[in-house]
PDB file of C-alpha atoms in Angstrom:
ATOM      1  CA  UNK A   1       0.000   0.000   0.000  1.00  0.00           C
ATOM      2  CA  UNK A   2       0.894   3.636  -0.689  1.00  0.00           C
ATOM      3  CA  UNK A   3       0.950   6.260   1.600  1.00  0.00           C
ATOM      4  CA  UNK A   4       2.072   9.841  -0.071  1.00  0.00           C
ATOM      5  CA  UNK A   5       4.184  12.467   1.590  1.00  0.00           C
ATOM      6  CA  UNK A   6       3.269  15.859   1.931  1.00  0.00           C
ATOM      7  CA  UNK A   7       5.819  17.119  -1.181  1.00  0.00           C
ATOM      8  CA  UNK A   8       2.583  15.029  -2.664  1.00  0.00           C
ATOM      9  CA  UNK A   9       5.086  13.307  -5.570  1.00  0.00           C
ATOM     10  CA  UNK A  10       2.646  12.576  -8.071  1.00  0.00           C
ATOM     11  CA  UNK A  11       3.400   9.077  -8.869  1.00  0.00           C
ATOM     12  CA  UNK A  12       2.874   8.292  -4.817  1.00  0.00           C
ATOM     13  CA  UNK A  13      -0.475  10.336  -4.448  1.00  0.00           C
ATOM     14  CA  UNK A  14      -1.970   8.570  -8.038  1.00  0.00           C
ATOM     15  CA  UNK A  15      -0.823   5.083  -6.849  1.00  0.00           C
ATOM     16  CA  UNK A  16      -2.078   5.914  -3.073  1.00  0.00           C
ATOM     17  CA  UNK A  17      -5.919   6.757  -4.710  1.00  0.00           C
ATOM     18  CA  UNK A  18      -5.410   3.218  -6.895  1.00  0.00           C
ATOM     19  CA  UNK A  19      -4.936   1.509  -3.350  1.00  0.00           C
ATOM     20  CA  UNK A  20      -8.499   3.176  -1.926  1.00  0.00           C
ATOM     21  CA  UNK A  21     -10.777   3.340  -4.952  1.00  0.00           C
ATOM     22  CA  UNK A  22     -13.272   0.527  -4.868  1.00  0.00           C
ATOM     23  CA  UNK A  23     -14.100   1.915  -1.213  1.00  0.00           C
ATOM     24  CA  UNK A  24     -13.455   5.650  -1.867  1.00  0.00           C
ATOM     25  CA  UNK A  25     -16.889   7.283  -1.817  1.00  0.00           C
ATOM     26  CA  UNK A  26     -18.249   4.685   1.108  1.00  0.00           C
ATOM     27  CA  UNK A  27     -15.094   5.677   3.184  1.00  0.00           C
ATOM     28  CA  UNK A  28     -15.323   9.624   2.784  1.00  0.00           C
ATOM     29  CA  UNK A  29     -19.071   9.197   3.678  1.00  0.00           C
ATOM     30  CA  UNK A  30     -18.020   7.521   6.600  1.00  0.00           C
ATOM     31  CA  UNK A  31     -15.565  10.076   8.016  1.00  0.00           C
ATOM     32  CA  UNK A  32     -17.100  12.759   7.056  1.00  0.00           C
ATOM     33  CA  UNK A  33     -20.384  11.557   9.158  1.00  0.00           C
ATOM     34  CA  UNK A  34     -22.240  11.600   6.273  1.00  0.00           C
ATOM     35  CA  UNK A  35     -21.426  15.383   5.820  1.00  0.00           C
ATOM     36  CA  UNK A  36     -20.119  14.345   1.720  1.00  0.00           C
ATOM     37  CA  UNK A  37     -22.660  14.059   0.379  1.00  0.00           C
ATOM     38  CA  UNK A  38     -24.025  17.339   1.558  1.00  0.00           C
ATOM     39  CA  UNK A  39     -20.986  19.593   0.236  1.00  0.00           C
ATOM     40  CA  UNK A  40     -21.382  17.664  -3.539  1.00  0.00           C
ATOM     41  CA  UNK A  41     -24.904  19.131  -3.356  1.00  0.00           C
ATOM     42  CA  UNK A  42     -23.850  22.582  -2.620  1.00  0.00           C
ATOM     43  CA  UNK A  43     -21.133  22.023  -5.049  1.00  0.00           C
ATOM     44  CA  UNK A  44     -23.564  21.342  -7.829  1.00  0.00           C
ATOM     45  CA  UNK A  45     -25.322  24.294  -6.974  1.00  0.00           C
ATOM     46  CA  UNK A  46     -22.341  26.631  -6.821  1.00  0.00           C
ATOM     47  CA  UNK A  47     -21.296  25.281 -10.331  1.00  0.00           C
ATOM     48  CA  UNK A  48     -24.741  25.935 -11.755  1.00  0.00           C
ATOM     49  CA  UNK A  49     -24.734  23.643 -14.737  1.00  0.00           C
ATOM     50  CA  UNK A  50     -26.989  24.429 -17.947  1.00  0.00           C
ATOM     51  CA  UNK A  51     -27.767  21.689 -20.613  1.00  0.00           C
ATOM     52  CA  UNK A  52     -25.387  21.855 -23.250  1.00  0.00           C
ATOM     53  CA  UNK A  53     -22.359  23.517 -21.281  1.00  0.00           C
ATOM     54  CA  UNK A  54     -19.306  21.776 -21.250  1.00  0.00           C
ATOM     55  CA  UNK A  55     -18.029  21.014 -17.182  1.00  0.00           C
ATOM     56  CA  UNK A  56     -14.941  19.691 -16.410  1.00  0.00           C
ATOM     57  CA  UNK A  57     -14.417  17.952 -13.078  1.00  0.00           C
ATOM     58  CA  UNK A  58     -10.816  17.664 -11.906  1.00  0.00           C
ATOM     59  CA  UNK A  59      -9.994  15.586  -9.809  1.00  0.00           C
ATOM     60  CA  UNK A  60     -13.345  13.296 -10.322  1.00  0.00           C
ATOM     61  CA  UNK A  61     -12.197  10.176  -8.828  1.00  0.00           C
ATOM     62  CA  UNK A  62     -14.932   7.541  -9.617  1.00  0.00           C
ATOM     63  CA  UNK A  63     -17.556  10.298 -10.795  1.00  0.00           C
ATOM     64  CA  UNK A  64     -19.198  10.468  -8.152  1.00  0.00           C
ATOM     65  CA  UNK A  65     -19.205  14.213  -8.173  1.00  0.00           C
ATOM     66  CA  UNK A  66     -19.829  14.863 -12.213  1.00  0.00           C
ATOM     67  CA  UNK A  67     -23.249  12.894 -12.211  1.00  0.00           C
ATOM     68  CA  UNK A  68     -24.938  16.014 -10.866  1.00  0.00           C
ATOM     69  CA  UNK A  69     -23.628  18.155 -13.854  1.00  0.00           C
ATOM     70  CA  UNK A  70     -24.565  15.368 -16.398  1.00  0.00           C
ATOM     71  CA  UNK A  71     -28.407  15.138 -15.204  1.00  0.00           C
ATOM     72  CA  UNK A  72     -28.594  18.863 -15.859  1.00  0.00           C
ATOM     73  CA  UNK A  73     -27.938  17.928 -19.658  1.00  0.00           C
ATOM     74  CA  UNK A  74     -24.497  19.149 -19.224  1.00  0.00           C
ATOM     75  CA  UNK A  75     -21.326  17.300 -21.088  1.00  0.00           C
ATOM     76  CA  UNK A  76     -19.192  16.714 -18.385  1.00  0.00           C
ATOM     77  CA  UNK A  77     -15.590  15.519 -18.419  1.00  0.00           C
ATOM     78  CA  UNK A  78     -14.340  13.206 -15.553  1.00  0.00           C
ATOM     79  CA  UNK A  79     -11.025  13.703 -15.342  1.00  0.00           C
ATOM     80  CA  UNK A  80      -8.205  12.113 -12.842  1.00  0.00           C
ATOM     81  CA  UNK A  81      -4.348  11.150 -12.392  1.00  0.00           C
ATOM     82  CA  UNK A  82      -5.544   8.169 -10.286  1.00  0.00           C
ATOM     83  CA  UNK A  83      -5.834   5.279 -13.020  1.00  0.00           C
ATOM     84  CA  UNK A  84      -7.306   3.064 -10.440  1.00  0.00           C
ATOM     85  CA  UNK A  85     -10.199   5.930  -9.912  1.00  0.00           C
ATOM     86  CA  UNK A  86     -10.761   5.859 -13.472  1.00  0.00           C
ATOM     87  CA  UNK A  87     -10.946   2.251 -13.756  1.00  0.00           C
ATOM     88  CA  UNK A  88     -13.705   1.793 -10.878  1.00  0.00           C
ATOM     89  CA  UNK A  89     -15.554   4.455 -12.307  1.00  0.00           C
ATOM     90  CA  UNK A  90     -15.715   3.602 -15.557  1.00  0.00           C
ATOM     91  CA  UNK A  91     -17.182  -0.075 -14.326  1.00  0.00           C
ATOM     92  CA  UNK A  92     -19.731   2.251 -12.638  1.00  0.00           C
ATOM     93  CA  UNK A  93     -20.645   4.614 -15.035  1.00  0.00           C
ATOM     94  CA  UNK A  94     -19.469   3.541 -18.293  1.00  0.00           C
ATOM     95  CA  UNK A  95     -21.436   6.012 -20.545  1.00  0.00           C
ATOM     96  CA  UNK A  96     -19.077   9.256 -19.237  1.00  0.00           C
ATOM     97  CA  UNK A  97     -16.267  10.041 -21.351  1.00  0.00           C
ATOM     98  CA  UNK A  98     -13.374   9.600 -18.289  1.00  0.00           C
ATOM     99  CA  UNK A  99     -10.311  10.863 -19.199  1.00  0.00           C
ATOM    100  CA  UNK A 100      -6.274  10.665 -17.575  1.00  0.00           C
ATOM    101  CA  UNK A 101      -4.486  13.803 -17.206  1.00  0.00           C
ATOM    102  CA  UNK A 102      -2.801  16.101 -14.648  1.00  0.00           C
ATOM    103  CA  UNK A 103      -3.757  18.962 -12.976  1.00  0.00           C
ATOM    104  CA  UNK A 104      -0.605  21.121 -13.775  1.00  0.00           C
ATOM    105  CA  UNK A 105      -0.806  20.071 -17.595  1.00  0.00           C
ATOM    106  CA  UNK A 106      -3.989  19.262 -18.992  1.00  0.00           C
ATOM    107  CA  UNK A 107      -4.726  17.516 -21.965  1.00  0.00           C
ATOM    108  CA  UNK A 108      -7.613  20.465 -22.878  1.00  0.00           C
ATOM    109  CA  UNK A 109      -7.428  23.000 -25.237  1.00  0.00           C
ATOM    110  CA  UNK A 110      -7.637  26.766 -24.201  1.00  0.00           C
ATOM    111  CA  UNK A 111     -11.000  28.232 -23.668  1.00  0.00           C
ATOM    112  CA  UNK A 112     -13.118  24.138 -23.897  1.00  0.00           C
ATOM    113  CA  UNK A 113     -15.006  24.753 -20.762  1.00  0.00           C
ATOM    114  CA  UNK A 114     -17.870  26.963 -19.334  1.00  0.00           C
ATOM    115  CA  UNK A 115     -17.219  25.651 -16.167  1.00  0.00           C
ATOM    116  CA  UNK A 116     -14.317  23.976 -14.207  1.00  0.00           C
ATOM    117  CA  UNK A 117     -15.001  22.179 -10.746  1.00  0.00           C
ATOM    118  CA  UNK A 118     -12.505  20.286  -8.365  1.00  0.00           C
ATOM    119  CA  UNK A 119     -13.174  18.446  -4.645  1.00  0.00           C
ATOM    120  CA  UNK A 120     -10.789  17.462  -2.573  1.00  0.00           C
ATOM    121  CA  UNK A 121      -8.245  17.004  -5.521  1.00  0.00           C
ATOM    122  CA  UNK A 122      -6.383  20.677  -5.141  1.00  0.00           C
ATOM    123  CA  UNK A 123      -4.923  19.846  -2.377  1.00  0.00           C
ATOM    124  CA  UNK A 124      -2.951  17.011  -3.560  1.00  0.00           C
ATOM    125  CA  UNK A 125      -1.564  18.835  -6.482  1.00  0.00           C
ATOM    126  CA  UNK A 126       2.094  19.146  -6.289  1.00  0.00           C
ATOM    127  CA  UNK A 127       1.734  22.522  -7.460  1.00  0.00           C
ATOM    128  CA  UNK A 128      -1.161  24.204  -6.289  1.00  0.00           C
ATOM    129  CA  UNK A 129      -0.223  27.439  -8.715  1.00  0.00           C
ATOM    130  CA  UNK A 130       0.131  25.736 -11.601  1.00  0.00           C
ATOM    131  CA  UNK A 131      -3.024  23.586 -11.557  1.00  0.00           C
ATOM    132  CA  UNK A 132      -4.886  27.265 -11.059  1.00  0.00           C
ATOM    133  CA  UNK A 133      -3.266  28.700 -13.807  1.00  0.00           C
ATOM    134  CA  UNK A 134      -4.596  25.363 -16.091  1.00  0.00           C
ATOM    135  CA  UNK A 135      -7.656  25.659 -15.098  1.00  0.00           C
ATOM    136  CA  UNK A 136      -8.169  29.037 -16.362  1.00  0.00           C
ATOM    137  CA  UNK A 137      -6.148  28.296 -19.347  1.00  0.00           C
ATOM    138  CA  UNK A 138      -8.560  26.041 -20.359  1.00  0.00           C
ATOM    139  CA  UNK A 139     -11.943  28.058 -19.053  1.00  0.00           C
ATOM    140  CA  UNK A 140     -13.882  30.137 -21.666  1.00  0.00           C
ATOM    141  CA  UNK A 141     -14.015  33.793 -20.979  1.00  0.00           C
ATOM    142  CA  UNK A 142     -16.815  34.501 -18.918  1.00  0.00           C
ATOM    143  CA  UNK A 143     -16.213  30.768 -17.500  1.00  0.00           C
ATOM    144  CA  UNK A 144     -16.338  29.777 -13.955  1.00  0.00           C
ATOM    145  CA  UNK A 145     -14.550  28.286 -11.736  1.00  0.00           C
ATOM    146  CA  UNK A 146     -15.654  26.341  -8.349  1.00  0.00           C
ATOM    147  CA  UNK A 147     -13.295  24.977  -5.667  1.00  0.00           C
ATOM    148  CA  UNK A 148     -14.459  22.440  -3.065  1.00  0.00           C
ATOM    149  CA  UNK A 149     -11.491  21.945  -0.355  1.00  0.00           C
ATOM    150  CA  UNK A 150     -11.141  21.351   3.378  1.00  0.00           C
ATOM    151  CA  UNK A 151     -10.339  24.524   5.001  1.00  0.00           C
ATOM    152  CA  UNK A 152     -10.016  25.832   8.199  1.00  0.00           C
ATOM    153  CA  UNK A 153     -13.418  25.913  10.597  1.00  0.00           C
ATOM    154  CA  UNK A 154     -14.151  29.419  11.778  1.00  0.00           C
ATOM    155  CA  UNK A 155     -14.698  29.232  15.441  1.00  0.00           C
ATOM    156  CA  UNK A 156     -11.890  28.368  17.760  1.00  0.00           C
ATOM    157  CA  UNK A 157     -12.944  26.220  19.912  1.00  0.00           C
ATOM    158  CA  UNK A 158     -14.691  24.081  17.205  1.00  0.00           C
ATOM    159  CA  UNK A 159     -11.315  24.917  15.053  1.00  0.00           C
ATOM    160  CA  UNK A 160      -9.701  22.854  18.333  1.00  0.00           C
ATOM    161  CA  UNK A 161     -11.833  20.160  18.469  1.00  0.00           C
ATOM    162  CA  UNK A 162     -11.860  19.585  14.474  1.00  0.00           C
ATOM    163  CA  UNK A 163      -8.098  19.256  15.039  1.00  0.00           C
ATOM    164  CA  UNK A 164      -7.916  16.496  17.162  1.00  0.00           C
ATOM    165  CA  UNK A 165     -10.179  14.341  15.491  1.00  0.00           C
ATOM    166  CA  UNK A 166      -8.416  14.456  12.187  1.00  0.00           C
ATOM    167  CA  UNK A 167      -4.909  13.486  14.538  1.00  0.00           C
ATOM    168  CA  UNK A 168      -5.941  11.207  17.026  1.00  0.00           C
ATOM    169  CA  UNK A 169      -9.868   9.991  16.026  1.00  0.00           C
ATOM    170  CA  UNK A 170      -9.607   9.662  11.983  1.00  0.00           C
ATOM    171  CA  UNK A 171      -6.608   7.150  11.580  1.00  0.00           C
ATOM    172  CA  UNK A 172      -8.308   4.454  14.031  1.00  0.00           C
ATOM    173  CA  UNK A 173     -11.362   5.325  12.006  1.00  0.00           C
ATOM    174  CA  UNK A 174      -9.619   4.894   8.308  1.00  0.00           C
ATOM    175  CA  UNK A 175      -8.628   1.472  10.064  1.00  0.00           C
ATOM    176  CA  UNK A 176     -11.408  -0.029  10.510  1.00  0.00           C
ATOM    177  CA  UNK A 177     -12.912   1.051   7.394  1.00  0.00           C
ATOM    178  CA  UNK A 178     -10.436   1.728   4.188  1.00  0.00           C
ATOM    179  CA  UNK A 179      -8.147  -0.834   2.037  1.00  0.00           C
ATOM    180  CA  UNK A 180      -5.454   1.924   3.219  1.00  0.00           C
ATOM    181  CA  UNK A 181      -5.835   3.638   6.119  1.00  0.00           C
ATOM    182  CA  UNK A 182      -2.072   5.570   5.724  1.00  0.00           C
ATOM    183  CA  UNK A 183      -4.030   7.291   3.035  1.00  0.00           C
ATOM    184  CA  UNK A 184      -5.996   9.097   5.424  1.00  0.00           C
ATOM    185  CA  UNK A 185      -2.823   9.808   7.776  1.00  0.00           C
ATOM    186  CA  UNK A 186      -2.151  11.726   4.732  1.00  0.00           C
ATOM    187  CA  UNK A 187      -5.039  13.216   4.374  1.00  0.00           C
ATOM    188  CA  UNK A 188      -5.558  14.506   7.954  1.00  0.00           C
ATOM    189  CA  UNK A 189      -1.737  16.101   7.580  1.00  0.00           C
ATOM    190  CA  UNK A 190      -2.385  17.400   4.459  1.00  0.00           C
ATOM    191  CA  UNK A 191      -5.991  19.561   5.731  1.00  0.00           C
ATOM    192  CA  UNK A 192      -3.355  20.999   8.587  1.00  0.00           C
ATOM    193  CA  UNK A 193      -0.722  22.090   5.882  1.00  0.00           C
ATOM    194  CA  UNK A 194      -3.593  23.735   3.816  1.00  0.00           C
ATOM    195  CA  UNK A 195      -3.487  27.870   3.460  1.00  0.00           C
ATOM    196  CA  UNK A 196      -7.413  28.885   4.909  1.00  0.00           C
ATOM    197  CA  UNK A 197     -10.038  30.588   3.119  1.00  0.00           C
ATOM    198  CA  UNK A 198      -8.486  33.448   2.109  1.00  0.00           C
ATOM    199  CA  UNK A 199      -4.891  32.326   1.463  1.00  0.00           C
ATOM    200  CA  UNK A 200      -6.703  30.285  -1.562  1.00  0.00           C
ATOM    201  CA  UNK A 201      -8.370  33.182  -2.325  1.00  0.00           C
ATOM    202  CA  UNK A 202      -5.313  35.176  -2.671  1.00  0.00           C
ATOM    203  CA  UNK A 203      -4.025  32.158  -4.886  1.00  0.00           C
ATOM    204  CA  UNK A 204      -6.935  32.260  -7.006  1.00  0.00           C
ATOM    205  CA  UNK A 205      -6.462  36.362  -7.918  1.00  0.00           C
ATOM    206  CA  UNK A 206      -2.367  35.483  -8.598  1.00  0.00           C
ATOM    207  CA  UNK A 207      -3.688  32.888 -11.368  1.00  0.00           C
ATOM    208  CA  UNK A 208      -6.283  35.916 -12.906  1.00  0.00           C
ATOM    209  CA  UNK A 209      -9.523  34.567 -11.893  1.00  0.00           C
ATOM    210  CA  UNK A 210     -11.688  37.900 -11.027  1.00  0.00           C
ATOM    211  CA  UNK A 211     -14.745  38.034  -8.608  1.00  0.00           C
ATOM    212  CA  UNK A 212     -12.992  35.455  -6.268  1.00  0.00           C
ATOM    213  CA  UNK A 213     -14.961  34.514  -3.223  1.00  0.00           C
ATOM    214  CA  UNK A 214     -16.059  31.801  -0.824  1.00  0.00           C
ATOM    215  CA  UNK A 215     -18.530  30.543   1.275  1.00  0.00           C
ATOM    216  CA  UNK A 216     -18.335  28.506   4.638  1.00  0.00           C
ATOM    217  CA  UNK A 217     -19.585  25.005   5.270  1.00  0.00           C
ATOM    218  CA  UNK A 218     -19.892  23.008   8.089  1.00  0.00           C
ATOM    219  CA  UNK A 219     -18.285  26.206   9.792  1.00  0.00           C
ATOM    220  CA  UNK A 220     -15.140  26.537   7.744  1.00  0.00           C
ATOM    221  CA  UNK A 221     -14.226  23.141   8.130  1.00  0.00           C
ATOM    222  CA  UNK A 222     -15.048  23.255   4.113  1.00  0.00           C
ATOM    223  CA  UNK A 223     -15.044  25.999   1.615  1.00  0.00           C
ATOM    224  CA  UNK A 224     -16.339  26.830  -1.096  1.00  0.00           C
ATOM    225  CA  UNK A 225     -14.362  29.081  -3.707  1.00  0.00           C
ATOM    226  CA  UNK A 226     -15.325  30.952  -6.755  1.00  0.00           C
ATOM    227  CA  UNK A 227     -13.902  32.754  -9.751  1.00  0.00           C
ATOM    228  CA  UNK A 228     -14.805  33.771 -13.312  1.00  0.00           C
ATOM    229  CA  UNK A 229     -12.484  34.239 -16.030  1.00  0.00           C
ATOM    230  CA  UNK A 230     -12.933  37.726 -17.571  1.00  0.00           C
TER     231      UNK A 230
END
């Protein structure tokens, strides 16, 4: 099993999502207390999908997050490093067009998409710049952009609490649970190491999107960010 290190070398985070796919989505429902499947909604709603628009979902994983864009009659583009993600979506959902590529180069051309979307995936970019400046490479002017990442929870004493639970309370939890629980070692460590809500806002300005804001859930211990390509 893989377990990736927070320089997040690609090759180590792609092969450490192969290890947990089959159980992904049941696992993040389970440590999140259910609380996943109530930030896709929102994200779905932030993204705002028309029929016909093109959506591309970085970092989609098994698809679980696209099928909300695709039942709005968008085309939506599943897209992942994790080859193993691909694979058990694909056996899920074999009627999306799932497709390999990385965040800091995609295989798009400029201006394909009238939206782009990522959960949970930013974070485990090597280069959290670069995969910004993509993304609005390959965004249509007027496009917009939607970030779904763990973030830092508002009040302090929650903030406290929230902190301990990833440390001591999520490991034992990713044990009993997930094909891989160092995954999720990695992933508590990784939320700590993450800039808050307005350090990724200030990264989102640096890569030109315009109108950049974000909203709280679950009281900061998720945000979510938006832009739009002028």
């Amino acid at each position: 099993m893989t377990r990736a290190s927070l320089d997040k070398q690609p090759h180590e985070v792609a092969s450490m999502f192969d290890d947990v796919a089959e159980n992904y989505d049941l696992t993040n429902d389970v440590l999140s207390l259910g609380q996943a499947r109530l930030w896709r909604k929102e994200v779905a709603k932030a993204v705002h999908a028309r029929p016909a628009e093109k959506v591309l979902d970085l970092a989609a994983g098994t698809a679980t997050s696209s099928l909300p864009f695709a039942e709005t009659g968008a085309f939506v583009v599943p897209c992942d490093f994790s080859i193993g993600m691909l694979q058990e979506g694909k056996r899920r959902n074999s009627w999306l067009p799932f497709t390999a590529g990385d965040a800091t180069r995609l295989p798009f051309r400029d201006e394909t998409f009238d939206a782009v979307t990522i959960s949970f995936g930013l974070r485990n970019v090597q280069d959290t710049d670069a995969a910004l400046r993509e993304l609005y490479r390959v965004t249509k002017p007027g496009g917009r952009v939607v970030i779904c990442e763990f973030s830092q929870p508002v009040w302090t004493p929650f903030r406290t609490v929230y902190t301990e639970y990833l440390m001591r309370a999520l490991p034992p939890v990713a044990r009993a649970v997930s094909s891989n629980p160092d995954a999720y070692v990695y992933l508590a460590e990784s939320i700590r190491a993450w800039p808050d809500q307005a350090g990724l806002a200030a990264r989102l300005q640096r890569a030109g999107w315009s109108k950049v804001a974000w909203r709280n859930l679950t009281g900061g211990v998720v945000a979510l960010h938006r832009g739009v390509r002028a």
